[in-house]
Short mmCIF file of C-alpha atoms and ligand atoms in Angstrom, two decimals:
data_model
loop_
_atom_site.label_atom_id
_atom_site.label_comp_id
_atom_site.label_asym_id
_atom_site.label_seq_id
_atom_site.Cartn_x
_atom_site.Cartn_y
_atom_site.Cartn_z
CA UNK A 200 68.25 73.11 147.03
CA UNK A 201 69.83 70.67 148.78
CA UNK A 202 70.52 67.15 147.24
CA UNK A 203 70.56 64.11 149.03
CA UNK A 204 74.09 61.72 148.32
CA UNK A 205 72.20 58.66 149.95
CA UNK A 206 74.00 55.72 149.08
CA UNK A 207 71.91 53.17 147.09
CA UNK A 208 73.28 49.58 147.43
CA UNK A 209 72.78 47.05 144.59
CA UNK A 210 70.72 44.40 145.63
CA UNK A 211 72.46 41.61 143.87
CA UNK A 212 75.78 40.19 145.91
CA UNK A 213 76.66 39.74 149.24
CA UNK A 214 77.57 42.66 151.99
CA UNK A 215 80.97 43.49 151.44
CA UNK A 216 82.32 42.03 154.71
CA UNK A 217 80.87 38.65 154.15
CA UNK A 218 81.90 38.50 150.69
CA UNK A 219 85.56 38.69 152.07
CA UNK A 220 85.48 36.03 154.43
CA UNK A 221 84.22 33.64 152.09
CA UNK A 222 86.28 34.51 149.56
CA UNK A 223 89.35 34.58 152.12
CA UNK A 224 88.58 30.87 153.53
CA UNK A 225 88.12 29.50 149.51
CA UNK A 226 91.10 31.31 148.72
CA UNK A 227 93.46 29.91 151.61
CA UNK A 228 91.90 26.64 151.01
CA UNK A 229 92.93 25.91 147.20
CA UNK A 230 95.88 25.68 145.28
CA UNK A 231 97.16 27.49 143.95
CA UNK A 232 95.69 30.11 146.48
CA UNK A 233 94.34 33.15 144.48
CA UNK A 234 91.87 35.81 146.09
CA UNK A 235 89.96 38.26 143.87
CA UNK A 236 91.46 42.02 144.01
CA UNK A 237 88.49 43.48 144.77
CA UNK A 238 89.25 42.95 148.57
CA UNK A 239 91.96 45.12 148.41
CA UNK A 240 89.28 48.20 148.79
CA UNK A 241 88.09 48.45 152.31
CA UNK A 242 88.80 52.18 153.28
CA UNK A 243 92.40 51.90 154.18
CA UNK A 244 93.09 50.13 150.84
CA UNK A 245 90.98 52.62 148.82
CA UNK A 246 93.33 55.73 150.28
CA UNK A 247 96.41 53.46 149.41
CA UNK A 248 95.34 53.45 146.07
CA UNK A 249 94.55 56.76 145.87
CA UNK A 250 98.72 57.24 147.25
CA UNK A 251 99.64 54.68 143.96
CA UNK A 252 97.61 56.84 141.66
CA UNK A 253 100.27 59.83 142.52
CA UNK A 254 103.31 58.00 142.53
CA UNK A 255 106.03 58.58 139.70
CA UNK A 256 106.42 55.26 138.49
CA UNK A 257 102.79 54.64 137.77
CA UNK A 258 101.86 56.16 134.87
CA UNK A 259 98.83 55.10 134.09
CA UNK A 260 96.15 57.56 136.20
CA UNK A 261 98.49 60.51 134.94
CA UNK A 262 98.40 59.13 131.09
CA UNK A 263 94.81 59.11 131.16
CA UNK A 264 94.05 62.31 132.98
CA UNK A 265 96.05 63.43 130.03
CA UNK A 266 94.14 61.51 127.69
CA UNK A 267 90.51 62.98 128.97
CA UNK A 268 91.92 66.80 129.29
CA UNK A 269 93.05 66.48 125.95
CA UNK A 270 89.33 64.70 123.74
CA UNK A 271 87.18 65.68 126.58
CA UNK A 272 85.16 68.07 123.55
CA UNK A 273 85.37 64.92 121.50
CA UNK A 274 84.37 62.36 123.95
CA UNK A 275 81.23 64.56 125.25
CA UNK A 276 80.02 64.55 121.56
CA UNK A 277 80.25 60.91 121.81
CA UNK A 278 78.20 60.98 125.33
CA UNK A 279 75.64 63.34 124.01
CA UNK A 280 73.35 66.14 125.55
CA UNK A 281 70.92 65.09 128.90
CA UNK A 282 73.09 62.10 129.28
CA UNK A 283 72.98 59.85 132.95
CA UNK A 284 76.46 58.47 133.44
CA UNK A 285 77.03 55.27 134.96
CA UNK A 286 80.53 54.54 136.16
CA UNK A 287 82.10 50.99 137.33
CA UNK A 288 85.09 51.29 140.34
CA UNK A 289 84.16 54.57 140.63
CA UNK A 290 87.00 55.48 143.22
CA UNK A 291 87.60 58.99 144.03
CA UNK A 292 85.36 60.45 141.48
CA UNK A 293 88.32 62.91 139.92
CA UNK A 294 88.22 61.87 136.53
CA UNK A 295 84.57 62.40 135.89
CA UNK A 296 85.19 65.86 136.48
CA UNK A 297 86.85 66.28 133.50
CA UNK A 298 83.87 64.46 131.37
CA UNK A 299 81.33 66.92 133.28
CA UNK A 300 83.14 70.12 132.32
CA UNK A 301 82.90 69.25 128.52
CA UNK A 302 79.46 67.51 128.69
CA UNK A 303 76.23 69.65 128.05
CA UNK A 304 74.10 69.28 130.77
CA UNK A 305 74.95 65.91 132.20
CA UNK A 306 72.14 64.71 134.10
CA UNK A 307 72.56 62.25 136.64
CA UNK A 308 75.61 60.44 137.75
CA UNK A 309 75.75 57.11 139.00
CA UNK A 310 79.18 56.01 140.28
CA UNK A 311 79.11 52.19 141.51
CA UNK A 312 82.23 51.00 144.26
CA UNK A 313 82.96 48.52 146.06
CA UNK A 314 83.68 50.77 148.81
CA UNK A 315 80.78 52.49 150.43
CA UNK A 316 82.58 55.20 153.07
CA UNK A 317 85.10 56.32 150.27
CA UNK A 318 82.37 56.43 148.16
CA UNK A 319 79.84 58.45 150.12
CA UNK A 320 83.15 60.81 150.99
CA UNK A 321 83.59 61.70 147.46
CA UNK A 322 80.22 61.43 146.45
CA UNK A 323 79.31 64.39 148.79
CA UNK A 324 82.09 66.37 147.81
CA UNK A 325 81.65 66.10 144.12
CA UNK A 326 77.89 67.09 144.44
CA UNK A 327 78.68 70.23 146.17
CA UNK A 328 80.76 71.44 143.38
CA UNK A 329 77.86 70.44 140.87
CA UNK A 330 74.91 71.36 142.12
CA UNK A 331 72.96 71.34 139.70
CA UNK A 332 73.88 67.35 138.80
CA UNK A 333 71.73 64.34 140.03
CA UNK A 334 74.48 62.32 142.58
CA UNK A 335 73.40 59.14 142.78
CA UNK A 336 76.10 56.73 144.63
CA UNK A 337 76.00 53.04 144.10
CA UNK A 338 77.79 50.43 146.85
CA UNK A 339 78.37 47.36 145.14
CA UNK A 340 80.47 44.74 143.10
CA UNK A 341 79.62 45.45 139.58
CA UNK A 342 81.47 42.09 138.38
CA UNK A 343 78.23 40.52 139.89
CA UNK A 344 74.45 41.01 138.64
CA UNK A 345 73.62 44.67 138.70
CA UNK A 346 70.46 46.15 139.47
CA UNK A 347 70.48 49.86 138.80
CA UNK A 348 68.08 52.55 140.06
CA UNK A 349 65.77 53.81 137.68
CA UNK A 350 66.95 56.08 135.09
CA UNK A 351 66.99 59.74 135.55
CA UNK A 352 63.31 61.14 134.19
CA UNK A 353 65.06 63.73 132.34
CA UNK A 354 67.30 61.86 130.54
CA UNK A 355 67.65 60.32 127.43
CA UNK A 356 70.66 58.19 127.46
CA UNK A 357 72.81 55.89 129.95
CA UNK A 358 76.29 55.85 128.97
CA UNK A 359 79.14 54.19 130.96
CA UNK A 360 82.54 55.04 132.12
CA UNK A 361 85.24 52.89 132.92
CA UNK A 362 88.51 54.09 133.23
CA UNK A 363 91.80 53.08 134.83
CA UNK A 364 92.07 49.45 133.43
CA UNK A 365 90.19 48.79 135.87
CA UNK A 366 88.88 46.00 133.53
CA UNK A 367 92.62 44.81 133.32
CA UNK A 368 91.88 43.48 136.86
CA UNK A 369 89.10 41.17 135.38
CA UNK A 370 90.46 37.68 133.45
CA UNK A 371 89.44 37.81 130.11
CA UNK A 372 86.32 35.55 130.48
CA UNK A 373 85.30 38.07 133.62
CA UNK A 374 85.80 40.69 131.07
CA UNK A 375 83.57 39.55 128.06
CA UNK A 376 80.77 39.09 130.13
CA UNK A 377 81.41 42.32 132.27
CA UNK A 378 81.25 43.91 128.92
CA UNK A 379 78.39 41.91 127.74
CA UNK A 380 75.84 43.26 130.91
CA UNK A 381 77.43 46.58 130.25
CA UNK A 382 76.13 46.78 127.00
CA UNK A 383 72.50 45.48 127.94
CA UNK A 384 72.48 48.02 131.00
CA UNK A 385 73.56 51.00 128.71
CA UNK A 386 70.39 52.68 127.02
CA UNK A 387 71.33 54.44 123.58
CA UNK A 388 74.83 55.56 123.96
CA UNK A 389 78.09 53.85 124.52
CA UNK A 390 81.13 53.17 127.07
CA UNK A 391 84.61 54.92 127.35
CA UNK A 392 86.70 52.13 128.68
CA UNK A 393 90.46 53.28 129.68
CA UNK A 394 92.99 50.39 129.18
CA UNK A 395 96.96 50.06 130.00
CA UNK A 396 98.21 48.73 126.77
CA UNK A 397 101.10 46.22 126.89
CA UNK A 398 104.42 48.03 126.87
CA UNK A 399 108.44 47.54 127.68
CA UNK A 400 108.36 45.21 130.16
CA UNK A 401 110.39 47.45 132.74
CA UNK A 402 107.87 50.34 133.20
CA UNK A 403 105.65 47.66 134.04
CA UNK A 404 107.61 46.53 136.71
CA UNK A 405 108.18 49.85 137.96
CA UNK A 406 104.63 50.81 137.88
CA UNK A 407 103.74 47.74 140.67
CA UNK A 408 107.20 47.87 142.43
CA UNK A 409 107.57 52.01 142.98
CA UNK A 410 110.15 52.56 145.24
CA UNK A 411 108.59 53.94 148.13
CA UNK A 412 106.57 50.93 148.89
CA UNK A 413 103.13 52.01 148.38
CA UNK A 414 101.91 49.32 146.12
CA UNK A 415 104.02 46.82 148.46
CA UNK A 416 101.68 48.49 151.34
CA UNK A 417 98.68 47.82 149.36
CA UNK A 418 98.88 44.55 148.69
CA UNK A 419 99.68 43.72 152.26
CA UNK A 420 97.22 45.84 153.49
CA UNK A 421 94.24 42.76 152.11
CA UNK A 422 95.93 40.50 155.37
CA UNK A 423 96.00 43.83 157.62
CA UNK A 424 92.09 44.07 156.71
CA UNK A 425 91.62 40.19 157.57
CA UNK A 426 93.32 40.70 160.87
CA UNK A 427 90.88 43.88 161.21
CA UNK A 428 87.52 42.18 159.80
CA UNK A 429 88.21 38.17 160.35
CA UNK A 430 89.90 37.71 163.69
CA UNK A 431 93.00 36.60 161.33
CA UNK A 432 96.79 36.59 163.13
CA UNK A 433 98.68 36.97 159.91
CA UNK A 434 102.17 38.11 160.61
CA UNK A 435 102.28 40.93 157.93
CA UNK A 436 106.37 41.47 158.10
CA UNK A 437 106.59 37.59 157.11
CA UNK A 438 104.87 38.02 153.73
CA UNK A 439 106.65 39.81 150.64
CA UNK A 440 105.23 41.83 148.06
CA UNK A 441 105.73 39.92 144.68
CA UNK A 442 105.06 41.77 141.41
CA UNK A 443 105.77 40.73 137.96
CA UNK A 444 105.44 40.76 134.44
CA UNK A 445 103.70 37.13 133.04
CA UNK A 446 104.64 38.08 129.07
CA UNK A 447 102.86 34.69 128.05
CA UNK A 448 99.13 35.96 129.62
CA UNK A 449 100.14 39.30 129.23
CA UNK A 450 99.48 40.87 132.74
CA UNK A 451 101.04 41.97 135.85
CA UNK A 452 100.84 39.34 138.57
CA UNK A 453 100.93 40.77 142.04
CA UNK A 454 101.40 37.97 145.20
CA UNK A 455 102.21 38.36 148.69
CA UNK A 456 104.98 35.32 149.52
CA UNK A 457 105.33 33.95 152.86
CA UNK A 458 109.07 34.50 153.67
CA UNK A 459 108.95 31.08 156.42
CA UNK A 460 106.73 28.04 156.81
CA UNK A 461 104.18 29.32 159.23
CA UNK A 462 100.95 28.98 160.08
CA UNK A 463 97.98 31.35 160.33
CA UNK A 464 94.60 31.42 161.95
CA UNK A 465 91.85 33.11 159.84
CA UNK A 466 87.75 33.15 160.54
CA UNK A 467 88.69 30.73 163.31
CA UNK A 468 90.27 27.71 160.74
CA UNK A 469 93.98 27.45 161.05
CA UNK A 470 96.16 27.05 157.23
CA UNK A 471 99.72 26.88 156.79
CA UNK A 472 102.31 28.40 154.80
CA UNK A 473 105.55 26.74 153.18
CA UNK A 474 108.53 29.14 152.61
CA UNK A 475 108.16 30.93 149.54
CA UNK A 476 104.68 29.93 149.18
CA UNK A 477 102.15 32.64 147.96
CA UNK A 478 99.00 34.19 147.88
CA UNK A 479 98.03 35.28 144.49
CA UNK A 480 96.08 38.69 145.02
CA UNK A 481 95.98 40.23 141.91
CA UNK A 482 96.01 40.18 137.71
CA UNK A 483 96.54 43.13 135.81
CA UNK A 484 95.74 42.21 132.51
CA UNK A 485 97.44 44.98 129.83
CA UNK A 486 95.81 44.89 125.93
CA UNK A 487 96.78 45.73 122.51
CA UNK A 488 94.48 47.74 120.66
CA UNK A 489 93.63 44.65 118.32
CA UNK A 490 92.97 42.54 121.18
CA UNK A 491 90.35 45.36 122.58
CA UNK A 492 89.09 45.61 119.16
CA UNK A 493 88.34 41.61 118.85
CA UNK A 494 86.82 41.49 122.60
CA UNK A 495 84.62 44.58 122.17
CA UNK A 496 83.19 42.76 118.51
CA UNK A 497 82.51 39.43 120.80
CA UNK A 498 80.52 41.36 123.05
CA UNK A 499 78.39 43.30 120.64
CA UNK A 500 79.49 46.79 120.73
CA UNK A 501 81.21 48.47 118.07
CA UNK A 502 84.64 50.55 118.21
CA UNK A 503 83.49 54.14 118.00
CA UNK A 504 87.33 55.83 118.64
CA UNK A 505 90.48 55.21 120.22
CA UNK A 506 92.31 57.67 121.72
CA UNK A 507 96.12 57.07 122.80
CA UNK A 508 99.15 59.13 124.09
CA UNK A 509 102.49 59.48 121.94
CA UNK A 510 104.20 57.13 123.96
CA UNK A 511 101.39 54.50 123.44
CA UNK A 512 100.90 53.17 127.02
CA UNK A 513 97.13 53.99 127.52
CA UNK A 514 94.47 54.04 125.14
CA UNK A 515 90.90 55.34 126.05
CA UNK A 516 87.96 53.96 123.55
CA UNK A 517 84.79 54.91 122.89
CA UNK A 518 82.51 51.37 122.41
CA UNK A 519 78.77 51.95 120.92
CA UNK A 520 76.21 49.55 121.96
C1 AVI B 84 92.74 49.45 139.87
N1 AVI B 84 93.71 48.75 139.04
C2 AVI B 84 93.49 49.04 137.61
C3 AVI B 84 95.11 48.90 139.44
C4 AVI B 84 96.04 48.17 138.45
O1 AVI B 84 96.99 48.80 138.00
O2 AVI B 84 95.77 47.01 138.12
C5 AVI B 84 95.34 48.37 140.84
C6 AVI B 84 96.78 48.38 141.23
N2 AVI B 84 97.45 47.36 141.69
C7 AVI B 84 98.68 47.71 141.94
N3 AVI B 84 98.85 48.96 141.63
C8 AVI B 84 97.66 49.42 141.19
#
C-alpha cells in the first residue's frame, strides 16, 4: 500500500518566512545584535549542513553514528516494543535508521524541522525503505509550543529523539524548558538526547573553522537567504566568519563580522555596520555529564544511561519521564 508523507505543520508559531524577517529586523536593531540559529535552515542552509556533518574536523555526527551503531540493542530496549518516535531537528533522517533497525516494530515516526522541502525530501525517501512504518513529517519550530498529531492507534508509547547537540544550540534557560514540554509531550517512555561534551579547546575550534570553508559558507549563507527572502543588499564578501571557543559559558560562539563600516538595506529599513562589528548567529553550548545530569533532575526526568566514546567527546543519554 502506498503511504502518504503529507507534511503536517504545527499550528503553534509563525510561517517560517515571516518568522525570519522579524527576527532579522529585532536582531539588526539591538545590541549586541544576536539572531537565533534556527534561520540558518532554509534549504540551501540545510544541504550546507548536511556538507559540515561529513567534514573531517567535525566530529561530532561521526562520534554519534558510532555511538548508536554500537547500543542501538541497548537503546531499543530502552524505547520498547510498538513505540511512536518523535524526533526534534529532524534533518536528514539518517540516524533514525539506525534506532529502526534495532527497534521491534517501531510504529510511527514523527520527525519535526524547521525545514519543510528537506524535510518532505527525506521523509519520502525514508518511508520507501520502511514500508511498513507510519511517516508522519512535522514542519515546525519545536523551541515554540508544540501541538502534535494524535498518537499512532497502535501504539503504546511516545518516546523522543534528539540527537546532534542540537540542544547545545538552545541557551540553557531555552533548554530547561525545551526539556520540560518534552517530557509532558512524551507518553510512557523516555528521550535519547545526543550532546557534544566540553573537550580540548582546539578540536573545538577545528570543528566550526574546517578548512575548506563549509561552516564559514554556512554561516554566511543566513545573509545570502535575507538577500533571497527579504529584499536585503548585504555584501556577503564584506562579512567574516567568526568562530570561537567562550571557556567561561562554555560554548562555541559563531558571528559573522563586518570587515568595513557599511551600511545595509534589509525588509526595506536601512542599518549600519562599524568595522569589526558583528552579528552574533549562533551558540553551541557543549556539557559535562554532571551538568546534563543536574539539568535533566530540574526538569523532571530521570538519567536512565549514558553512553560515551573512549575519547569522551559525545555522550548519548537515555532520560525517563
Ligand atoms: C546543529 N548544531 C548542533 C550544529 C552545532 O554544532 O552547533 C550546527 C553547526 N554550526 C556550525 N557547525 C555546525
Amino acid at each position: 500500500a502506498h503511504r502518504s508523507t503529507a507534511l503536517f505543520s504545527v499550528a503553534a508559531g509563525k510561517p517560517p518566512e515571516e518568522d525570519f524577517s522579524t527576527d532579522m529586523v529585532k536582531a539588526l536593531s539591538s545590541r549586541p545584535r544576536c539572531l537565533s540559529p534556527k534561520h540558518f535552515y532554509d534549504e540551501q542552509g540545510s544541504a550546507l549542513f548536511d556538507r559540515i556533518c561529513e567534514l573531517p574536523e567535525y566530529y561530532p555526527t561521526r562520534t554519534e553514528l558510532a555511538l548508536l551503531q554500537r547500543h542501538a540493542p541497548e537503546i531499543a530496549e530502552f524505547m520498547g516494543p510498538d513505540a511512536e518516535i518523535v524526533e526534534f531537528g529532524a534533518g536528514s533522517l539518517q540516524k533514525i535508521r539506525l534506532l529502526l533497525d534495532a527497534m521491534d516494530a517501531p510504529r510511527c515516526y514523527v520527525p519535526i524541522d524547521i525545514s519543510g522541502t528537506h524535510l518532505s525530501t527525506a521523509a519520502r525517501a525514508l518511508q520507501h525503505c520502511y514500508p511498513a512504518l507510519d511517516v508522519h513529517p512535522v514542519v515546525g519550530d519545536y523551541t515554540g509550543p508544540l501541538r502534535l498529531p494524535a498518537m499512532h492507534r497502535n501504539s503504546n508509547r511516545r518516546v523522543g529523539f534528539f540527537p546532534g547537540s542540537t540542544i547545545g544550540n538552545l541557551c540553557p534557560a531555552e533548554a530547561l524548558s525545551f526539556l520540560k514540554q518534552a517530557r509532558h509531550i512524551l507518553r510512557g517512555g523516555g528521550l535519547l538526547l545526543g550532546v557534544d561534551l566540553i573537550k580540548d579547546p582546539a578540536i573545538l575550534h577545528a570543528a566550526y573553522n574546517d578548512s575548506q570553508g563549509v561552516t564559514a559558507a554556512f554561516n554566511r549563507n543566513v545573509l545570502s537567504r535575507a538577500n533571497r527572502e527579504l529584499d536585503a543588499n548585504f555584501d556577503i564578501d564584506a562579512f567574516a566568519h567568526s568562530a570561537f571557543y567562550n571557556a567561561p559559558l562554555q560554548r562555541i560562539e559563531m558571528h559573522l563580522m563586518s570587515l568595513r563600516s557599511q551600511r545595509v538595506r534589509v525588509c526595506n529599513q536601512a542599518f549600519s555596520f562599524a568595522q569589526g562589528e558583528t552579528l552574533h548567529t549562533e551558540s553551541s553550548y557543549k556539557y559535562t555529564v554532571d551538568g546534563l545530569q543536574t539539568m535533566a533532575a530540574k526538569t523532571g526526568f530521570e538519567f536512565g544511561a549514558v553512553w560515551t566514546d573512549p575519547e569522551n567527546r559525545f555522550c548519548l543519554c537515555w532520560l525517563q519521564v
